């Protein structure tokens, strides 16, 4: 391990985003400890395949445990002694929260509290955590700016993420913990989650099955390609917040006046109509889809649209991969991984 190596602890390292973050850190020569329970929320085989790609790196280890396991998590932190903690483990999914609310409280509230306690005890130089564009909830002003109020979440999932933003602010203030809450906007790409639209639509298209298109295809999403997201996270690692020290001028930054705490969008600010997204999948799969147009589901947001002003001011970067390019890369991965088409 090089002298410039940093010790990272990444929760959710077997997950879609966590895997890509771990790989990027390992490729840069850092020491990475993942904490992941390899839950069955979706195919554990896909999660283990991701871990298998990380296993050859000599400075990677995975502690297979849940963040709700207080003692196990404490032991993992003690072994890792992290300089930076990236908290990505969560119970994800808007629709799943309608039928399984307790899993969101357990993972996203209690589990996050356990992580926060370990951060308090180990005092890493930066604590970064995934939040979500869903916290904007019933907001209608677009683009969504981090300085806008986000007090009307419309699902329990988004409510737990908003709660985590507030909880981490209190710890940042009380214990002087530099903390960045990252609001992700519809992340997609190779090794993605099977419960998300791109994966489900691609699978059904290859299988010749009818595809459900909610909001009759007229919803808009600010899609963020996974490589862009990882690049943004790597840049944010090097930009811990300092209380009261804003970037980009008044009214742009969310850095707290009383704590080293910042909330930041990670999105490019380029919302795409869902039907145009479907057409991109058709092009790359190479066959037309049979569509079933359905109304919006309970808890769905009509539009997500990120203001990228703050992330650009802070990191001199904003996500920019086009939908056509990103979907093409995903479909190529899907063909290779599942041996179809």
Short mmCIF file of C-alpha atoms in Angstrom, two decimals:
data_model
loop_
_atom_site.label_atom_id
_atom_site.label_comp_id
_atom_site.label_asym_id
_atom_site.label_seq_id
_atom_site.Cartn_x
_atom_site.Cartn_y
_atom_site.Cartn_z
CA UNK A 1 0.00 0.00 0.00
CA UNK A 2 1.39 3.40 -0.99
CA UNK A 3 2.15 6.22 1.42
CA UNK A 4 -0.73 8.19 -0.08
CA UNK A 5 -3.26 5.45 0.68
CA UNK A 6 -6.28 6.32 2.76
CA UNK A 7 -8.36 3.93 4.87
CA UNK A 8 -12.00 3.89 3.78
CA UNK A 9 -15.03 2.19 5.26
CA UNK A 10 -17.92 1.91 2.79
CA UNK A 11 -21.27 0.61 3.94
CA UNK A 12 -23.24 -1.12 1.22
CA UNK A 13 -20.12 -2.16 -0.69
CA UNK A 14 -21.92 -5.06 -2.39
CA UNK A 15 -24.60 -2.71 -3.66
CA UNK A 16 -24.75 -1.05 -7.06
CA UNK A 17 -23.25 2.30 -6.08
CA UNK A 18 -21.12 0.89 -3.28
CA UNK A 19 -19.42 -1.62 -5.58
CA UNK A 20 -18.44 1.08 -8.07
CA UNK A 21 -17.19 3.39 -5.32
CA UNK A 22 -15.11 0.61 -3.75
CA UNK A 23 -13.61 -0.33 -7.10
CA UNK A 24 -12.66 3.27 -7.88
CA UNK A 25 -10.98 3.67 -4.48
CA UNK A 26 -9.12 0.36 -4.79
CA UNK A 27 -7.89 1.26 -8.27
CA UNK A 28 -6.34 4.35 -6.69
CA UNK A 29 -4.44 2.22 -4.19
CA UNK A 30 -6.53 2.84 -1.09
CA UNK A 31 -7.47 0.39 1.66
CA UNK A 32 -11.20 -0.33 1.59
CA UNK A 33 -13.40 -2.12 4.09
CA UNK A 34 -16.96 -2.83 2.97
CA UNK A 35 -19.81 -3.53 5.34
CA UNK A 36 -22.72 -5.29 3.62
CA UNK A 37 -25.27 -7.84 4.74
CA UNK A 38 -25.88 -9.14 1.18
CA UNK A 39 -29.61 -8.97 1.86
CA UNK A 40 -32.23 -10.63 -0.33
CA UNK A 41 -34.08 -7.41 -1.21
CA UNK A 42 -32.89 -8.28 -4.71
CA UNK A 43 -30.78 -11.11 -6.15
CA UNK A 44 -27.95 -11.81 -3.67
CA UNK A 45 -26.11 -13.54 -6.50
CA UNK A 46 -25.62 -10.21 -8.24
CA UNK A 47 -24.25 -8.73 -5.03
CA UNK A 48 -21.85 -11.63 -4.57
CA UNK A 49 -20.72 -11.27 -8.18
CA UNK A 50 -19.82 -7.65 -7.47
CA UNK A 51 -17.91 -8.67 -4.33
CA UNK A 52 -16.09 -11.35 -6.34
CA UNK A 53 -14.77 -8.63 -8.66
CA UNK A 54 -13.45 -6.70 -5.66
CA UNK A 55 -11.96 -9.69 -3.85
CA UNK A 56 -8.71 -9.87 -5.90
CA UNK A 57 -7.65 -6.44 -4.68
CA UNK A 58 -5.22 -7.09 -1.81
CA UNK A 59 -6.46 -4.13 0.22
CA UNK A 60 -10.17 -4.99 0.10
CA UNK A 61 -12.22 -6.76 2.75
CA UNK A 62 -15.95 -7.18 3.30
CA UNK A 63 -17.59 -7.59 6.68
CA UNK A 64 -20.83 -9.45 5.98
CA UNK A 65 -23.15 -7.94 8.52
CA UNK A 66 -26.07 -5.59 8.82
CA UNK A 67 -25.64 -2.00 9.96
CA UNK A 68 -28.40 -2.78 12.46
CA UNK A 69 -25.89 -5.13 14.15
CA UNK A 70 -24.41 -2.68 16.63
CA UNK A 71 -21.68 -4.97 17.99
CA UNK A 72 -20.66 -6.30 14.58
CA UNK A 73 -20.49 -2.79 13.13
CA UNK A 74 -18.36 -1.61 16.04
CA UNK A 75 -15.92 -4.48 15.44
CA UNK A 76 -15.73 -3.65 11.72
CA UNK A 77 -14.94 0.00 12.47
CA UNK A 78 -12.31 -1.04 15.02
CA UNK A 79 -10.56 -3.21 12.42
CA UNK A 80 -10.83 -0.63 9.64
CA UNK A 81 -9.89 2.51 11.63
CA UNK A 82 -11.23 4.58 8.73
CA UNK A 83 -9.96 7.99 7.66
CA UNK A 84 -13.13 8.44 5.58
CA UNK A 85 -16.54 6.82 5.96
CA UNK A 86 -18.95 6.59 3.01
CA UNK A 87 -22.38 5.43 4.17
CA UNK A 88 -24.33 3.97 1.24
CA UNK A 89 -26.12 1.05 2.91
CA UNK A 90 -29.86 1.58 3.09
CA UNK A 91 -33.21 0.04 2.43
CA UNK A 92 -33.87 1.56 -0.97
CA UNK A 93 -36.89 1.79 -3.24
CA UNK A 94 -39.92 4.03 -3.20
CA UNK A 95 -42.56 1.41 -3.98
CA UNK A 96 -41.19 -1.23 -1.60
CA UNK A 97 -41.68 1.18 1.31
CA UNK A 98 -45.45 1.02 0.84
CA UNK A 99 -45.54 -2.64 1.89
CA UNK A 100 -42.41 -3.01 4.03
CA UNK A 101 -42.19 0.18 6.13
CA UNK A 102 -40.43 -1.35 9.12
CA UNK A 103 -37.38 -2.32 7.05
CA UNK A 104 -36.86 1.39 6.28
CA UNK A 105 -37.00 2.37 9.94
CA UNK A 106 -34.61 -0.44 10.88
CA UNK A 107 -32.01 0.21 8.17
CA UNK A 108 -32.30 3.91 7.43
CA UNK A 109 -32.93 5.21 10.95
CA UNK A 110 -31.56 2.68 13.44
CA UNK A 111 -28.80 1.45 11.14
CA UNK A 112 -27.76 4.99 10.28
CA UNK A 113 -27.72 5.87 13.99
CA UNK A 114 -25.32 2.95 14.58
CA UNK A 115 -23.04 4.25 11.82
CA UNK A 116 -23.19 7.78 13.25
CA UNK A 117 -22.19 6.49 16.67
CA UNK A 118 -19.13 4.78 15.20
CA UNK A 119 -18.26 7.93 13.29
CA UNK A 120 -18.48 9.85 16.57
CA UNK A 121 -16.16 7.38 18.28
CA UNK A 122 -13.59 7.09 15.46
CA UNK A 123 -13.58 10.71 14.25
CA UNK A 124 -12.83 10.23 10.53
CA UNK A 125 -11.81 13.34 8.65
CA UNK A 126 -14.92 13.17 6.45
CA UNK A 127 -18.26 11.37 6.70
CA UNK A 128 -20.27 11.16 3.46
CA UNK A 129 -23.74 9.67 3.24
CA UNK A 130 -26.23 8.93 0.47
CA UNK A 131 -29.50 10.80 0.53
CA UNK A 132 -31.96 11.01 -2.34
CA UNK A 133 -33.74 13.36 -4.71
CA UNK A 134 -36.94 11.92 -3.25
CA UNK A 135 -36.57 14.22 -0.24
CA UNK A 136 -37.88 17.05 -2.42
CA UNK A 137 -41.21 15.24 -2.35
CA UNK A 138 -44.11 17.56 -3.12
CA UNK A 139 -41.86 20.44 -4.24
CA UNK A 140 -42.94 21.88 -7.58
CA UNK A 141 -40.26 24.53 -8.12
CA UNK A 142 -37.59 23.26 -10.51
CA UNK A 143 -34.73 22.73 -10.70
CA UNK A 144 -34.55 21.40 -7.15
CA UNK A 145 -32.03 23.51 -5.26
CA UNK A 146 -30.41 22.37 -2.03
CA UNK A 147 -31.44 25.67 -0.44
CA UNK A 148 -35.13 24.92 -1.08
CA UNK A 149 -37.15 23.59 1.83
CA UNK A 150 -37.64 19.82 1.63
CA UNK A 151 -40.25 19.40 4.32
CA UNK A 152 -42.95 17.46 2.47
CA UNK A 153 -41.66 13.94 1.67
CA UNK A 154 -44.35 11.76 0.10
CA UNK A 155 -42.97 8.30 0.94
CA UNK A 156 -41.54 6.74 4.07
CA UNK A 157 -38.31 6.08 2.17
CA UNK A 158 -37.79 9.77 1.49
CA UNK A 159 -38.88 10.63 5.04
CA UNK A 160 -36.17 8.38 6.49
CA UNK A 161 -33.55 9.99 4.26
CA UNK A 162 -34.66 13.48 5.28
CA UNK A 163 -34.52 12.34 8.92
CA UNK A 164 -30.94 11.14 8.37
CA UNK A 165 -29.97 14.55 6.99
CA UNK A 166 -31.24 16.20 10.17
CA UNK A 167 -29.73 13.55 12.45
CA UNK A 168 -26.30 13.90 10.90
CA UNK A 169 -26.47 17.68 11.27
CA UNK A 170 -26.93 17.31 15.02
CA UNK A 171 -23.91 14.99 15.26
CA UNK A 172 -21.81 17.24 13.05
CA UNK A 173 -22.60 20.12 15.39
CA UNK A 174 -22.16 18.25 18.66
CA UNK A 175 -19.00 16.37 17.76
CA UNK A 176 -17.44 18.55 15.04
CA UNK A 177 -17.76 15.82 12.39
CA UNK A 178 -17.32 17.05 8.78
CA UNK A 179 -20.38 15.57 7.08
CA UNK A 180 -21.66 15.67 3.48
CA UNK A 181 -25.16 14.45 2.64
CA UNK A 182 -25.38 13.59 -1.06
CA UNK A 183 -28.79 13.70 -2.73
CA UNK A 184 -28.54 11.21 -5.60
CA UNK A 185 -30.70 11.60 -8.70
CA UNK A 186 -31.81 8.32 -10.39
CA UNK A 187 -28.48 6.56 -10.71
CA UNK A 188 -28.14 3.95 -13.49
CA UNK A 189 -25.51 1.95 -15.34
CA UNK A 190 -23.75 -1.44 -15.50
CA UNK A 191 -24.16 -3.69 -12.44
CA UNK A 192 -27.34 -1.75 -11.59
CA UNK A 193 -30.21 -2.76 -9.35
CA UNK A 194 -32.81 -5.21 -10.76
CA UNK A 195 -35.65 -3.32 -9.06
CA UNK A 196 -34.99 -0.15 -11.05
CA UNK A 197 -36.69 0.83 -14.30
CA UNK A 198 -33.75 0.39 -16.68
CA UNK A 199 -32.98 -3.12 -15.48
CA UNK A 200 -36.63 -4.23 -15.46
CA UNK A 201 -37.38 -2.77 -18.88
CA UNK A 202 -34.26 -4.27 -20.44
CA UNK A 203 -35.01 -7.71 -19.00
CA UNK A 204 -38.60 -7.64 -20.24
CA UNK A 205 -37.61 -6.37 -23.66
CA UNK A 206 -35.12 -9.22 -24.16
CA UNK A 207 -37.78 -11.66 -22.91
CA UNK A 208 -40.43 -10.29 -25.26
CA UNK A 209 -42.66 -9.31 -22.34
CA UNK A 210 -44.88 -6.27 -22.07
CA UNK A 211 -43.30 -3.29 -20.31
CA UNK A 212 -45.15 -1.24 -17.71
CA UNK A 213 -44.63 2.49 -18.27
CA UNK A 214 -45.92 4.59 -15.39
CA UNK A 215 -47.21 8.11 -15.72
CA UNK A 216 -48.00 7.10 -19.31
CA UNK A 217 -44.39 7.88 -20.12
CA UNK A 218 -44.74 11.57 -19.32
CA UNK A 219 -42.75 11.60 -16.08
CA UNK A 220 -39.29 13.19 -16.10
CA UNK A 221 -36.17 11.94 -14.36
CA UNK A 222 -32.76 13.54 -13.94
CA UNK A 223 -30.73 10.40 -14.66
CA UNK A 224 -27.15 10.17 -13.35
CA UNK A 225 -24.76 7.70 -14.96
CA UNK A 226 -22.81 5.66 -12.40
CA UNK A 227 -19.33 6.75 -13.55
CA UNK A 228 -20.38 10.38 -13.22
CA UNK A 229 -21.71 9.74 -9.73
CA UNK A 230 -18.48 8.04 -8.65
CA UNK A 231 -16.39 10.90 -10.02
CA UNK A 232 -18.54 13.36 -8.10
CA UNK A 233 -18.16 11.37 -4.87
CA UNK A 234 -14.38 11.17 -5.27
CA UNK A 235 -14.23 14.93 -5.67
CA UNK A 236 -16.53 15.50 -2.72
CA UNK A 237 -14.32 13.35 -0.49
CA UNK A 238 -11.62 15.97 -0.92
CA UNK A 239 -14.00 18.82 -0.08
CA UNK A 240 -15.17 18.38 3.53
CA UNK A 241 -17.41 21.18 4.78
CA UNK A 242 -16.32 23.80 7.27
CA UNK A 243 -19.06 25.46 9.29
CA UNK A 244 -20.00 28.87 8.01
CA UNK A 245 -17.60 28.69 5.06
CA UNK A 246 -19.72 28.78 1.91
CA UNK A 247 -18.70 28.41 -1.73
CA UNK A 248 -20.26 30.00 -4.77
CA UNK A 249 -21.61 33.08 -3.05
CA UNK A 250 -24.59 33.73 -0.82
CA UNK A 251 -27.70 31.70 -1.47
CA UNK A 252 -25.93 28.81 -3.23
CA UNK A 253 -24.32 26.75 -0.49
CA UNK A 254 -26.08 24.73 2.21
CA UNK A 255 -23.12 24.58 4.57
CA UNK A 256 -24.42 25.02 8.11
CA UNK A 257 -23.58 28.16 10.09
CA UNK A 258 -23.16 26.04 13.24
CA UNK A 259 -21.75 22.72 12.00
CA UNK A 260 -19.36 21.28 9.38
CA UNK A 261 -22.36 19.89 7.49
CA UNK A 262 -23.48 20.26 3.88
CA UNK A 263 -26.32 18.87 1.76
CA UNK A 264 -25.55 18.64 -1.96
CA UNK A 265 -27.30 17.41 -5.09
CA UNK A 266 -25.45 14.88 -7.22
CA UNK A 267 -27.16 15.21 -10.58
CA UNK A 268 -26.53 16.86 -13.92
CA UNK A 269 -29.63 18.99 -14.24
CA UNK A 270 -30.88 17.34 -17.44
CA UNK A 271 -34.31 15.75 -16.87
CA UNK A 272 -35.36 13.21 -19.50
CA UNK A 273 -38.91 12.21 -20.42
CA UNK A 274 -39.56 8.61 -19.43
CA UNK A 275 -40.81 7.70 -22.90
CA UNK A 276 -37.56 8.98 -24.43
CA UNK A 277 -35.72 6.78 -21.94
CA UNK A 278 -37.75 3.78 -23.14
CA UNK A 279 -36.93 4.60 -26.76
CA UNK A 280 -33.21 4.63 -25.91
CA UNK A 281 -33.52 1.13 -24.44
CA UNK A 282 -35.33 -0.05 -27.58
CA UNK A 283 -32.55 1.31 -29.79
CA UNK A 284 -29.79 -0.44 -27.92
CA UNK A 285 -31.62 -3.73 -27.42
CA UNK A 286 -32.55 -3.61 -31.09
CA UNK A 287 -36.24 -4.41 -30.90
CA UNK A 288 -39.50 -2.52 -30.28
CA UNK A 289 -41.24 -2.78 -26.94
CA UNK A 290 -44.84 -3.68 -26.21
CA UNK A 291 -45.89 -0.97 -23.79
CA UNK A 292 -48.60 -0.90 -21.15
CA UNK A 293 -49.19 2.75 -20.26
CA UNK A 294 -50.21 3.12 -16.62
CA UNK A 295 -50.99 6.05 -14.30
CA UNK A 296 -48.43 7.23 -11.76
CA UNK A 297 -48.10 5.04 -8.70
CA UNK A 298 -48.65 6.23 -5.15
CA UNK A 299 -45.55 8.01 -3.89
CA UNK A 300 -44.10 8.70 -7.34
CA UNK A 301 -42.74 12.14 -8.15
CA UNK A 302 -43.72 13.53 -11.56
CA UNK A 303 -40.35 15.21 -12.11
CA UNK A 304 -36.88 15.14 -10.59
CA UNK A 305 -34.59 17.93 -11.72
CA UNK A 306 -31.34 18.80 -9.96
CA UNK A 307 -29.72 22.15 -9.69
CA UNK A 308 -26.04 21.34 -10.28
CA UNK A 309 -24.79 24.80 -9.35
CA UNK A 310 -23.46 23.84 -5.92
CA UNK A 311 -21.62 20.68 -6.96
CA UNK A 312 -20.04 22.55 -9.85
CA UNK A 313 -19.01 25.45 -7.60
CA UNK A 314 -17.53 23.05 -5.06
CA UNK A 315 -15.88 20.44 -7.32
CA UNK A 316 -15.69 22.09 -10.77
CA UNK A 317 -17.63 19.11 -12.09
CA UNK A 318 -21.16 18.14 -13.03
CA UNK A 319 -22.49 14.81 -14.37
CA UNK A 320 -22.82 14.97 -18.16
CA UNK A 321 -23.05 11.45 -19.70
CA UNK A 322 -25.93 11.37 -22.18
CA UNK A 323 -28.84 8.96 -21.78
CA UNK A 324 -28.05 7.32 -25.11
CA UNK A 325 -24.44 6.62 -24.11
CA UNK A 326 -25.30 5.48 -20.59
CA UNK A 327 -28.15 3.20 -21.64
CA UNK A 328 -25.93 1.74 -24.35
CA UNK A 329 -23.27 0.82 -21.81
CA UNK A 330 -25.85 -0.77 -19.52
CA UNK A 331 -27.37 -2.87 -22.31
CA UNK A 332 -23.90 -4.02 -23.40
CA UNK A 333 -23.17 -5.09 -19.81
CA UNK A 334 -26.55 -6.85 -19.53
CA UNK A 335 -25.92 -8.81 -22.73
CA UNK A 336 -22.52 -9.96 -21.50
CA UNK A 337 -23.56 -10.74 -17.91
CA UNK A 338 -26.73 -12.67 -18.76
CA UNK A 339 -25.58 -14.01 -22.14
CA UNK A 340 -28.59 -12.75 -24.10
CA UNK A 341 -29.24 -11.05 -27.41
#
